[in-house]
Coordinates of C-alpha atoms in Angstrom, one line a residue:
X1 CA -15.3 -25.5 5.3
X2 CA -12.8 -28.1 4.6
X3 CA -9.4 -26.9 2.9
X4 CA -8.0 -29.2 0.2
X5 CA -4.5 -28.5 -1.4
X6 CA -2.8 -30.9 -4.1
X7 CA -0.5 -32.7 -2.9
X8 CA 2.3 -33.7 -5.3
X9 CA 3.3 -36.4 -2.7
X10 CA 0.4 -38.7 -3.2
X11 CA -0.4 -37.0 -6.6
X12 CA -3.8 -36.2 -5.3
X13 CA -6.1 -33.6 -4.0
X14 CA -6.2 -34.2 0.0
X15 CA -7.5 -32.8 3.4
X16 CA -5.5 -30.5 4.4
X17 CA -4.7 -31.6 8.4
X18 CA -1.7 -30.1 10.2
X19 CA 0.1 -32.3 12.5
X20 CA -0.4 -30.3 15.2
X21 CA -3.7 -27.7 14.7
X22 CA -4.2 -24.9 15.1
X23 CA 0.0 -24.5 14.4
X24 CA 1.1 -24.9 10.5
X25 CA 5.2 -24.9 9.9
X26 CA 5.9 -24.6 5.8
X27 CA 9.0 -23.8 4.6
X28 CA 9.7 -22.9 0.9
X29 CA 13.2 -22.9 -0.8
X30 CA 14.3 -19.2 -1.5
X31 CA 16.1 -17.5 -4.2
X32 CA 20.1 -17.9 -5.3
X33 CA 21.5 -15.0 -4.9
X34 CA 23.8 -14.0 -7.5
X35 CA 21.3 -11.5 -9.4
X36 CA 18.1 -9.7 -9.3
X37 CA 15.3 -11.3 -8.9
X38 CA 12.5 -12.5 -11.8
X39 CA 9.0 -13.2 -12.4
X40 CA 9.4 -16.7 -12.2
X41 CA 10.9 -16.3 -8.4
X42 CA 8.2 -13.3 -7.9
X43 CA 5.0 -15.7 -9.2
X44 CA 6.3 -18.6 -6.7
X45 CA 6.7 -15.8 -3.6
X46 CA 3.7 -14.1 -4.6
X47 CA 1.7 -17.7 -4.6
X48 CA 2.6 -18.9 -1.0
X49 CA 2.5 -15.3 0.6
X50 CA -1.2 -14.9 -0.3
X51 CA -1.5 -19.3 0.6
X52 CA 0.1 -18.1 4.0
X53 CA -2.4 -15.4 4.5
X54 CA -5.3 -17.1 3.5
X55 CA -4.3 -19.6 6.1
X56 CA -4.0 -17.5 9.0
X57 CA -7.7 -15.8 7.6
X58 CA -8.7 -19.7 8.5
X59 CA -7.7 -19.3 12.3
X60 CA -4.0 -21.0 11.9
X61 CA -0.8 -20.2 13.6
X62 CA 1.3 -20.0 10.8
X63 CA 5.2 -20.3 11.3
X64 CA 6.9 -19.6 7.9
X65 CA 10.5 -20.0 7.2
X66 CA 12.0 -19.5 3.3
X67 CA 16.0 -19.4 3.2
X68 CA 18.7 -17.8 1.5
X69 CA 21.1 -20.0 -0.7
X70 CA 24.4 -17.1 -0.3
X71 CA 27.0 -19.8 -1.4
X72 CA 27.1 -21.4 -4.0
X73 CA 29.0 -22.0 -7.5
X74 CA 27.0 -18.8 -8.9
X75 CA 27.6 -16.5 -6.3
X76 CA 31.5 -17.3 -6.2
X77 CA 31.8 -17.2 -10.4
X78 CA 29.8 -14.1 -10.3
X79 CA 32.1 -12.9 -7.3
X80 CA 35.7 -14.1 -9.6
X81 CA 34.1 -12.4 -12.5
X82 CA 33.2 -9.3 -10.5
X83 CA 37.1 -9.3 -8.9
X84 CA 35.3 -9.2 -5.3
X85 CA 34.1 -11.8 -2.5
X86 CA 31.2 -14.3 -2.9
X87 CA 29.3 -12.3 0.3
X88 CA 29.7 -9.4 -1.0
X89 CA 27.7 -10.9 -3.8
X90 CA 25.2 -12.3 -1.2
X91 CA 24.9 -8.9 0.6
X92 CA 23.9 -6.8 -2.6
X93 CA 21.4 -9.4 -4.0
X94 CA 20.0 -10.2 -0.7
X95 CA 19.3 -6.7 -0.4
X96 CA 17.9 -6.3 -4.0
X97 CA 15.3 -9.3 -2.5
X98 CA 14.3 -7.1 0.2
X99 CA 13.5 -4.4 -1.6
X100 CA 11.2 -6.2 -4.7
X101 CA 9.3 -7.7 -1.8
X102 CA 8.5 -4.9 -0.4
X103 CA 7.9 -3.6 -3.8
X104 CA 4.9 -6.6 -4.7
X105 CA 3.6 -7.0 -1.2
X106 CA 5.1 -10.0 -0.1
X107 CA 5.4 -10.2 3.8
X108 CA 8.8 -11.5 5.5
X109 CA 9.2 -14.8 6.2
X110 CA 8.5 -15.4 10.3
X111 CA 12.7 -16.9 9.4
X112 CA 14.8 -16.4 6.6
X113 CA 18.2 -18.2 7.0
X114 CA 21.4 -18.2 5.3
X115 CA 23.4 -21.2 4.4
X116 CA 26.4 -19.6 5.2
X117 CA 25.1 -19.3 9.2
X118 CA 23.8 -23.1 9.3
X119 CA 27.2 -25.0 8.3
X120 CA 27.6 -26.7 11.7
X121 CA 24.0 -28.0 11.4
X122 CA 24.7 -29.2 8.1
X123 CA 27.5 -30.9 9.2
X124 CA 26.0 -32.5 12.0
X125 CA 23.2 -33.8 9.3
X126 CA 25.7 -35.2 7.0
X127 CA 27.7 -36.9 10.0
X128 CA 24.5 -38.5 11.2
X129 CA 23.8 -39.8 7.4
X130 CA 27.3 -41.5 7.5
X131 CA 27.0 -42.7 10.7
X132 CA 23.2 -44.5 9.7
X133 CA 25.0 -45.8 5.9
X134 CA 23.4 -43.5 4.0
X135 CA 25.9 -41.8 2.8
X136 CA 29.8 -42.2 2.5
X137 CA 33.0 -39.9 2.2
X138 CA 35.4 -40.2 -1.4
X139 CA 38.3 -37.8 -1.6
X140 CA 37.2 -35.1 0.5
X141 CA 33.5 -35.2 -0.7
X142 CA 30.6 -36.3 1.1
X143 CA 27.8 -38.2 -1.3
X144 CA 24.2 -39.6 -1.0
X145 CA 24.2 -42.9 -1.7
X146 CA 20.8 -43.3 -3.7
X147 CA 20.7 -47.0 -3.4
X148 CA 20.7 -47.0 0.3
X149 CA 17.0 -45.4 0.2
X150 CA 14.6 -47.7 -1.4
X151 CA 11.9 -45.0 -1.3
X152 CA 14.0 -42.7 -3.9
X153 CA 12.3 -41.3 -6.6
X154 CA 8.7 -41.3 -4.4
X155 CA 8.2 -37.6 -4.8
X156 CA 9.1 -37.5 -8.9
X157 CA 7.1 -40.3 -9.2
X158 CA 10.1 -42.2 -11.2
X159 CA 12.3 -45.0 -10.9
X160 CA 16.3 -44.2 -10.3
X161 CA 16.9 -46.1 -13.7
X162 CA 14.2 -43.0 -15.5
X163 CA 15.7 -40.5 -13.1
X164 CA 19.4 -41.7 -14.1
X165 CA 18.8 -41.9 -17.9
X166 CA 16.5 -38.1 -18.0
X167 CA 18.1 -36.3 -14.8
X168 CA 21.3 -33.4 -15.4
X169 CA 24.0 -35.3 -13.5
X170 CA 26.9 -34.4 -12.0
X171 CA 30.0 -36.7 -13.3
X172 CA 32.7 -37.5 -10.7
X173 CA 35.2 -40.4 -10.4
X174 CA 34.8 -39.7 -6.8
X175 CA 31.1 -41.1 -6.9
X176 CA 29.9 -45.3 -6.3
X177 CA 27.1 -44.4 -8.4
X178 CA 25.9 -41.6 -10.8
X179 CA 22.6 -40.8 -9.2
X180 CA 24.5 -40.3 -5.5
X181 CA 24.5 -36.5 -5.1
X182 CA 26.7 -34.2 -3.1
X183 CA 26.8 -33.2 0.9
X184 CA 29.7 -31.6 1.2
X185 CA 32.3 -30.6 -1.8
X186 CA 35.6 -30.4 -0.6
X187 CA 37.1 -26.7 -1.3
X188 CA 39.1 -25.6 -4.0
X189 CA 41.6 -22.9 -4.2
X190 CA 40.1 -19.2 -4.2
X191 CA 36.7 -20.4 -3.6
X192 CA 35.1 -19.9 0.6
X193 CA 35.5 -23.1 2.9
X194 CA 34.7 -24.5 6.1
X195 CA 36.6 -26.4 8.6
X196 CA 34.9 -30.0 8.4
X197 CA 35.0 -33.8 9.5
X198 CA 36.3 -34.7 5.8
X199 CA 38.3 -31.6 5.8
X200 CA 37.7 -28.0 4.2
X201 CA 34.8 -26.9 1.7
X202 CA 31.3 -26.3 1.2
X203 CA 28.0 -28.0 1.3
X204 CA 26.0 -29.0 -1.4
X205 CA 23.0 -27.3 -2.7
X206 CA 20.8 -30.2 -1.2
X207 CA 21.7 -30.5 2.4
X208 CA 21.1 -27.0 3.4
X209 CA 17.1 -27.0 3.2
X210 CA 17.7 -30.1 5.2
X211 CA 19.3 -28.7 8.2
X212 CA 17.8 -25.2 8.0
X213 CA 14.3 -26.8 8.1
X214 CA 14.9 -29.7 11.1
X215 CA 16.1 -26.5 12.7
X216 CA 13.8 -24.2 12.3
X217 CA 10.1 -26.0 12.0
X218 CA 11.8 -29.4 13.6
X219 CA 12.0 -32.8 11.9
X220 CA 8.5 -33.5 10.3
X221 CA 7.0 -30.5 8.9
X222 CA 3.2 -29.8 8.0
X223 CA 3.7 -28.6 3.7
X224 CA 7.3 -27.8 2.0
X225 CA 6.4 -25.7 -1.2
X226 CA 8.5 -24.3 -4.4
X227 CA 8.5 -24.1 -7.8
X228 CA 7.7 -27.5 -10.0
X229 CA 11.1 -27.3 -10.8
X230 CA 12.6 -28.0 -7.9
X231 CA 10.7 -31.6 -7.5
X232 CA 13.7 -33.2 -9.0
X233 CA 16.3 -33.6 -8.0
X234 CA 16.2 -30.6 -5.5
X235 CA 13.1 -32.2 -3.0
X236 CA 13.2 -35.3 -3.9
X237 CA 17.2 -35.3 -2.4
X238 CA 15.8 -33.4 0.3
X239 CA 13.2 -35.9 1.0
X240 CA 16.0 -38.8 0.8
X241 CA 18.3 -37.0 3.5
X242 CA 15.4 -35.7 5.9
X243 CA 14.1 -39.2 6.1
X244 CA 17.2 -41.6 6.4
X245 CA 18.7 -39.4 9.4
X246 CA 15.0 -39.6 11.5
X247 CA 12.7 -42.4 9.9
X248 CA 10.1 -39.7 10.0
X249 CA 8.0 -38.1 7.0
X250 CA 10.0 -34.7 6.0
X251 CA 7.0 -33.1 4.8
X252 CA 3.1 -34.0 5.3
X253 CA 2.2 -32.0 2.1
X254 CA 4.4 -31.3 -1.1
X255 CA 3.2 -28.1 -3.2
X256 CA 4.3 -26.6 -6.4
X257 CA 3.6 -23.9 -8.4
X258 CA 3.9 -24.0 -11.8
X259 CA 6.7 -22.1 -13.8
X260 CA 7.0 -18.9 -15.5
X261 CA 7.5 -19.2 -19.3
X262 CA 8.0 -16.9 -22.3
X263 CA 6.3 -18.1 -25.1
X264 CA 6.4 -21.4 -23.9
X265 CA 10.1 -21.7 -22.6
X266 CA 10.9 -21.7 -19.1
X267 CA 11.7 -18.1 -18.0
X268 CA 15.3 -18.3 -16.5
X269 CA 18.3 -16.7 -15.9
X270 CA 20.9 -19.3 -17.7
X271 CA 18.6 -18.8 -20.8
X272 CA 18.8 -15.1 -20.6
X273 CA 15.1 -14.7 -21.3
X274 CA 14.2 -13.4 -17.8
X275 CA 12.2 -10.5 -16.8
X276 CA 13.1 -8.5 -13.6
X277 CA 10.7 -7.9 -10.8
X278 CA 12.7 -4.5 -11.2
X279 CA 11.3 -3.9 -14.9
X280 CA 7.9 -5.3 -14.7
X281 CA 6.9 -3.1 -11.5
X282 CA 9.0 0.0 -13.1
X283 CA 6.1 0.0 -15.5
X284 CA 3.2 -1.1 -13.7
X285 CA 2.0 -0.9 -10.1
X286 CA 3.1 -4.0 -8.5
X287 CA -1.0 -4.9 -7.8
X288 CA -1.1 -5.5 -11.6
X289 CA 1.6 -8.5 -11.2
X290 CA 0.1 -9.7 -8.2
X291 CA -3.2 -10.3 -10.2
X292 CA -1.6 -11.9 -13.0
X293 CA -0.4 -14.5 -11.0
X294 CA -3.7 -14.9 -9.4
X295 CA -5.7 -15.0 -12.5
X296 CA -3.5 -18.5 -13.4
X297 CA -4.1 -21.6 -10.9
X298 CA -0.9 -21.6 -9.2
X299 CA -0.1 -25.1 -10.7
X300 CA -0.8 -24.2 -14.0
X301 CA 2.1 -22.9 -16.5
X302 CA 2.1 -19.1 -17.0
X303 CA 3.2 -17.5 -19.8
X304 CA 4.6 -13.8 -19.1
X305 CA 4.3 -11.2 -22.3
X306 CA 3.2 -7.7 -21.6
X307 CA 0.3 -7.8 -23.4
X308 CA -0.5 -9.8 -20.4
X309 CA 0.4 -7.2 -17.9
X310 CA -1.9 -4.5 -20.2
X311 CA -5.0 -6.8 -19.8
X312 CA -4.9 -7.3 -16.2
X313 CA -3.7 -3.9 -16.1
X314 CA -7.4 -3.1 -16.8
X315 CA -9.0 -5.5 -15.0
X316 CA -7.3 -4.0 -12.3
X317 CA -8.4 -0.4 -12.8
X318 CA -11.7 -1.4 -13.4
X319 CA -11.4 -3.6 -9.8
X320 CA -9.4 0.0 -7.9
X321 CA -12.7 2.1 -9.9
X322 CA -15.2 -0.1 -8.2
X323 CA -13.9 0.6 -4.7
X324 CA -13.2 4.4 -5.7
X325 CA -16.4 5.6 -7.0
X326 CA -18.0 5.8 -4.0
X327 CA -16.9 9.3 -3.8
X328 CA -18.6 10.1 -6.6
X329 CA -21.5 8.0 -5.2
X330 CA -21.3 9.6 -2.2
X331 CA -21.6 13.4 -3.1
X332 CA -25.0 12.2 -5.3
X333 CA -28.4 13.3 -3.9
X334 CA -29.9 11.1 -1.4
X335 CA -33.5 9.6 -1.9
X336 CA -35.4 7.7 0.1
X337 CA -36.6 4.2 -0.6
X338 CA -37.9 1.1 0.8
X339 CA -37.1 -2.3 1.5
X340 CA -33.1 -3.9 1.2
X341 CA -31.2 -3.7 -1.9
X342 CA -30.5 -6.8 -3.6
X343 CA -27.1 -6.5 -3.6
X344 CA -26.6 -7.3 0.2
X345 CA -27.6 -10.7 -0.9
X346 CA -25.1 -10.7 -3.6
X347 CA -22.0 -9.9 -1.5
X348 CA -22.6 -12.8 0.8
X349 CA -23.2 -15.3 -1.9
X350 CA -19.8 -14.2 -3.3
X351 CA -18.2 -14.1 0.4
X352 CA -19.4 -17.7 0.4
X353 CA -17.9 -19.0 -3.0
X354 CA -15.1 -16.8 -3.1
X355 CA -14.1 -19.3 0.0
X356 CA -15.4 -22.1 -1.5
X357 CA -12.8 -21.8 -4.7
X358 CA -9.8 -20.9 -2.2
X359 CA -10.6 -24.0 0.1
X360 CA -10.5 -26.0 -2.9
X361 CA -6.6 -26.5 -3.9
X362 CA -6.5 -22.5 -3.5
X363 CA -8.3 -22.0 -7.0
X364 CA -7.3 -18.1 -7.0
X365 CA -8.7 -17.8 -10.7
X366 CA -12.2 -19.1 -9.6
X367 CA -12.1 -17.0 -6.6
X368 CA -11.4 -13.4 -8.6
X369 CA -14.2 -14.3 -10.8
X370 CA -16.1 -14.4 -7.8
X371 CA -15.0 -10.8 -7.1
X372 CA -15.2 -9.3 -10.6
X373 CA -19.2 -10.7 -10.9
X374 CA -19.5 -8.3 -8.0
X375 CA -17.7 -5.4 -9.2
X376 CA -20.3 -6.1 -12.5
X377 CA -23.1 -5.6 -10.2
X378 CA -21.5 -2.6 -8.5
X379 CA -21.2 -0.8 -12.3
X380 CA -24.9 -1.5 -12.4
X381 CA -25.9 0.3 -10.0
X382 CA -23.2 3.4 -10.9
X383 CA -25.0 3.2 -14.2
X384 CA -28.3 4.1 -12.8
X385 CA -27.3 6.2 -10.2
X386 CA -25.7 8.5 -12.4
X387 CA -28.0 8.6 -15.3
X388 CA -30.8 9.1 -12.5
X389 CA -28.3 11.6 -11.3
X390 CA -29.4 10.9 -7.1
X391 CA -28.8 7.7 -5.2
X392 CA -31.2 6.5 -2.8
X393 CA -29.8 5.9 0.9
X394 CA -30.6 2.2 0.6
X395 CA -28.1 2.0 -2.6
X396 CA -25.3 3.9 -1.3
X397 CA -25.4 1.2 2.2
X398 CA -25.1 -1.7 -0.4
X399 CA -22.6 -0.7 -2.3
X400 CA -20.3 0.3 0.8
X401 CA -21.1 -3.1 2.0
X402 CA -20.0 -4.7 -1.2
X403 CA -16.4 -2.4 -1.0
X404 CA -15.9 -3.4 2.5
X405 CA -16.5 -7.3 1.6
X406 CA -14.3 -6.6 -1.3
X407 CA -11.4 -4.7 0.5
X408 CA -11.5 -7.2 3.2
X409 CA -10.5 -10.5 1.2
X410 CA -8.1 -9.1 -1.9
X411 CA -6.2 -6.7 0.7
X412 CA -6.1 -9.3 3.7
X413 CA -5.8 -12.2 1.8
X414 CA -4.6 -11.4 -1.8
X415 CA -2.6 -8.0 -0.8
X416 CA -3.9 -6.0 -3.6
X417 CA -5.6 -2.4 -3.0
X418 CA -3.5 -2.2 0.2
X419 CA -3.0 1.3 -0.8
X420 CA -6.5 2.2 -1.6
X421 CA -9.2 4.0 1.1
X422 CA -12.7 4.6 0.0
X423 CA -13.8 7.7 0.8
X424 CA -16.2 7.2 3.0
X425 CA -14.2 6.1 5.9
X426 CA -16.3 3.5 8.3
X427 CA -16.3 5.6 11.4
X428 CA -18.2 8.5 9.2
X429 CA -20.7 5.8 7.9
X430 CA -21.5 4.7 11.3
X431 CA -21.9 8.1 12.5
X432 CA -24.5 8.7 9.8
X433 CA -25.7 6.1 10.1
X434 CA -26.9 6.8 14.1
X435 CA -27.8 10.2 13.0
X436 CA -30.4 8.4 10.8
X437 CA -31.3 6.5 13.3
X438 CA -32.1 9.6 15.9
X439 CA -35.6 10.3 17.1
X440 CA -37.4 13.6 15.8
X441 CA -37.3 15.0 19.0
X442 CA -38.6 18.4 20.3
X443 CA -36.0 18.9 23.3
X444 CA -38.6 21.2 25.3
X445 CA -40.9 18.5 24.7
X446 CA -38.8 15.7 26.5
X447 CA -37.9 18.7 29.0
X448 CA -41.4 18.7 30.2
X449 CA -42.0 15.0 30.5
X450 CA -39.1 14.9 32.4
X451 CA -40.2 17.5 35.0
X452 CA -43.7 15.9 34.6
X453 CA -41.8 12.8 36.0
X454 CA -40.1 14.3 38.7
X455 CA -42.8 15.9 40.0
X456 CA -44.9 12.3 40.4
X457 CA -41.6 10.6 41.9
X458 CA -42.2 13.1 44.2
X459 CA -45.9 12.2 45.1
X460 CA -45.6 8.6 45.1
X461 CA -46.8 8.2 41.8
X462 CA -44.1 5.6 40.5
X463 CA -46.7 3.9 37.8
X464 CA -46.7 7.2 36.3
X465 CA -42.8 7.9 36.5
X466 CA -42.1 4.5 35.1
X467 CA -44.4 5.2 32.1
X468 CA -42.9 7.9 31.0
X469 CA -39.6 6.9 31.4
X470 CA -40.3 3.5 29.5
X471 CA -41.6 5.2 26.6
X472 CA -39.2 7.8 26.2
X473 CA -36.9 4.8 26.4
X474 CA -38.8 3.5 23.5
X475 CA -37.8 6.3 21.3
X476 CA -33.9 5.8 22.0
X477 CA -34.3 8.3 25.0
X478 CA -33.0 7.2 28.3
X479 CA -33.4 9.1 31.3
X480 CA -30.5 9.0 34.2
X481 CA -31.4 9.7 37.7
X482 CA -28.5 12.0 39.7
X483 CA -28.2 13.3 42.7
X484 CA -28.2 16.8 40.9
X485 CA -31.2 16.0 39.3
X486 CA -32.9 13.9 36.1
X487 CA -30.9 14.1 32.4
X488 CA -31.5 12.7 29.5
X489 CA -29.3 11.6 26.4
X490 CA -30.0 9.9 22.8
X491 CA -28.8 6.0 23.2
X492 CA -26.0 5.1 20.5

């Protein structure tokens, strides 16, 4: 099964085909960090953790870098207004990060750099882009000069005359051209700076990715991913700078998830109508946000409220009740019945579409439906069983089927119900299971044969000792011939 993703590059849906299979390299741009972090950065990290998962479910060797931005003109004002250093700043937030992640289930990166340990690879990018014209040094400032890349604007899918009259741009005298960004900003008193060609200061927001990524994944990448926000002017300068200095494509595939809003506006900090990661898992198990953001396609808007959280709330219980009635299931009566349950049938249908929706552009929403039609059928049968008040052996082995199935994809590849164990662990099942599948056997019985046996080895009569030994096989008994003598065991 083919995997397609959207690719915001080409604007279309595409192949998915890594440069060099079975090895993917993705980064994605990290968080600022100057304060806690909010749903709008936990949707986008929740999004690509489950993508990267679901990717190495398909067999791939997935290296996955996402970086730290710990300098920049947040961190130091919120340092000055704090009386205290900008990494000190860096420090506490960083380790704020660390602990919501761990809090919703999303894994490490394989590398998470800081700016502040990249600045002589940053520098050596910015010295190349002057060197090849791209890019020129005014006053102690390093800029991009937009003109000098014909392809600019590619990625936003706009002209530099749109981009110039709609984009937020930073004024300077220093600057040939409005649209030309900034690679290095030359320092200013009581804010951190770094020894540099064009003398002390900082790099600018832009340049970083660059030089973290050609380090880390190498100079053409297989997909760079983020919010939508960041497609302009954030990528698209990244695209500009990763391109001039190697003639390469940066990034085969270009995906963004849509943002987080509050009815309707953009959720962010400078608007002040955020939402912790902090609060929101405070009140609900952090499974609960990790559906929410799966029950929206991860390009489409979402708009947080908690009546939101209390809706998937319960389509969460009623998901985490499915897998944890089969105690009650289990301590039922047993009946016998004949023939398979239906719903064996049922689990790999949905195994085989729940892929089918993920394979195409990593359609979560389609996918859980997928999964809740199951957990449907699973109530059905709870229905029955407990109003017949027994459950017959045939019933109880399909609806542990269907919780395994279940378990396996939204633990493995959406990390939800990592916490929850049915109660009726696999090893007992199997062990059951074999006990089922024993032999009524009288063991004096099978002692007998298997002197009878010995006795004709011993006069010759090897028809007569294979017989027996062949149809005891038959019934799951096989016979062992020692020097101390014959024993027998039930195969497992």
């Amino acid at each position: 099964m083919g995997l397609k993703i959207y690719n915001t590059l080409s604007g279309k849906l595409e192949e998915f085909v890594p440069i060099n299979p079975p090895e993917v390299r993705i980064y994605t741009c990290g968080v600022t960090v100057y304060d806690d972090s909010h749903v709008g950065h936990g949707r986008s990290l929740i999004v690509f953790d489950v993508f990267r998962r679901y990717l190495q479910h398909l067999g791939y060797r997935v290296k996955f870098v996402r970086n730290f931005t710990d300098v920049d003109d947040k961190i130091i004002n919120r340092a000055k207004s704090e009386c205290t250093d900008f990494m000190t700043i860096s420090n506490r937030y960083i380790a704020s990060y660390y602990r919501d992640m761990e809090a919703i289930g999303v894994k490490p990166a394989d590398v998470e750099p800081r700016v502040t340990e990249h600045i002589q690879e940053i520098i050596e990018v910015i010295s190349k882009l002057i060197e090849k014209g791209y890019a020129y040094e005014s006053g102690g400032d390093v800029y991009f000069s937009v003109s000098a890349f014909p392809e600019y604007g590619k990625l936003s899918k706009r002209n530099p005359e749109e981009l110039e009259a709609g984009a937020r741009i930073e004024p300077s005298e220093k600057k040939r051209n409005p649209l030309d960004f900034a690679l290095w900003k030359s320092a200013k008193a009581g804010e951190p700076a770094w020894d540099s060609p064009w003398g002390p200061g900082r790099p600018g927001w832009h340049t970083e990715c660059v030089a973290m990524v050609f380090k880390h994944l190498g100079e053409s990448i297989d997909i760079h991913a983020g919010g939508l926000d960041l497609v302009f002017p954030h990528h698209e300068n990244e695209i500009a700078q990763a391109e001039a200095c190697t003639g390469k494509p940066f990034a085969r595939y270009w995906m963004h998830n849509g943002l987080v809003t509050v009815s309707g506006q953009k959720m962010s900090k400078s608007l002040g109508n955020y939402i912790t990661l902090k609060e929101v898992y405070s009140k609900y198990h952090p499974d609960v946000l990790r559906l929410l953001v799966l029950f929206t396609h991860y390009r489409s808007p979402l708009d947080f409220s908690w009546e939101k959280m209390e809706e998937t709330k319960k389509a969460y219980e009623r998901l985490r009740n499915a897998i944890l009635d089969l105690e009650l299931l289990e301590s039922l009566p047993k009946v016998e019945a004949s023939g398979t349950h239906p719903l064996y049938e049922k689990v790999k249908e949905t195994e085989e579409k729940f892929f089918e929706e993920l394979s195409e552009d990593f359609n979560t929403p389609a996918s859980l439906a997928h999964i809740y039609n199951l957990v449907s059928e699973l109530n059905k049968l709870k229905k029955v069983a407990f109003e017949r008040k027994a459950i017959t052996v045939q019933e109880l082995s399909a609806y542990q089927y269907a919780v395994d199935s279940i378990l396996k994809h939204v633990k493995g590849i959406f990390g939800i119900l990592e916490d929850v164990k049915p109660e009726c662990p696999k090893d007992k099942r199997v062990k059951e299971e074999i006990e089922e599948k024993k032999p009524m056997v009288d063991e004096k019985l099978i002692n007998l044969l298997v002197d009878v046996r010995e006795k004709a080895r011993k006069a010759k009569q090897y028809e007569l000792a294979d017989y027996i030994r062949d149809e005891l096989k038959k019934l799951d008994i096989v016979l062992e011939d020692t020097p101390a003598g014959t024993k027998w065991k039930l195969q497992r």
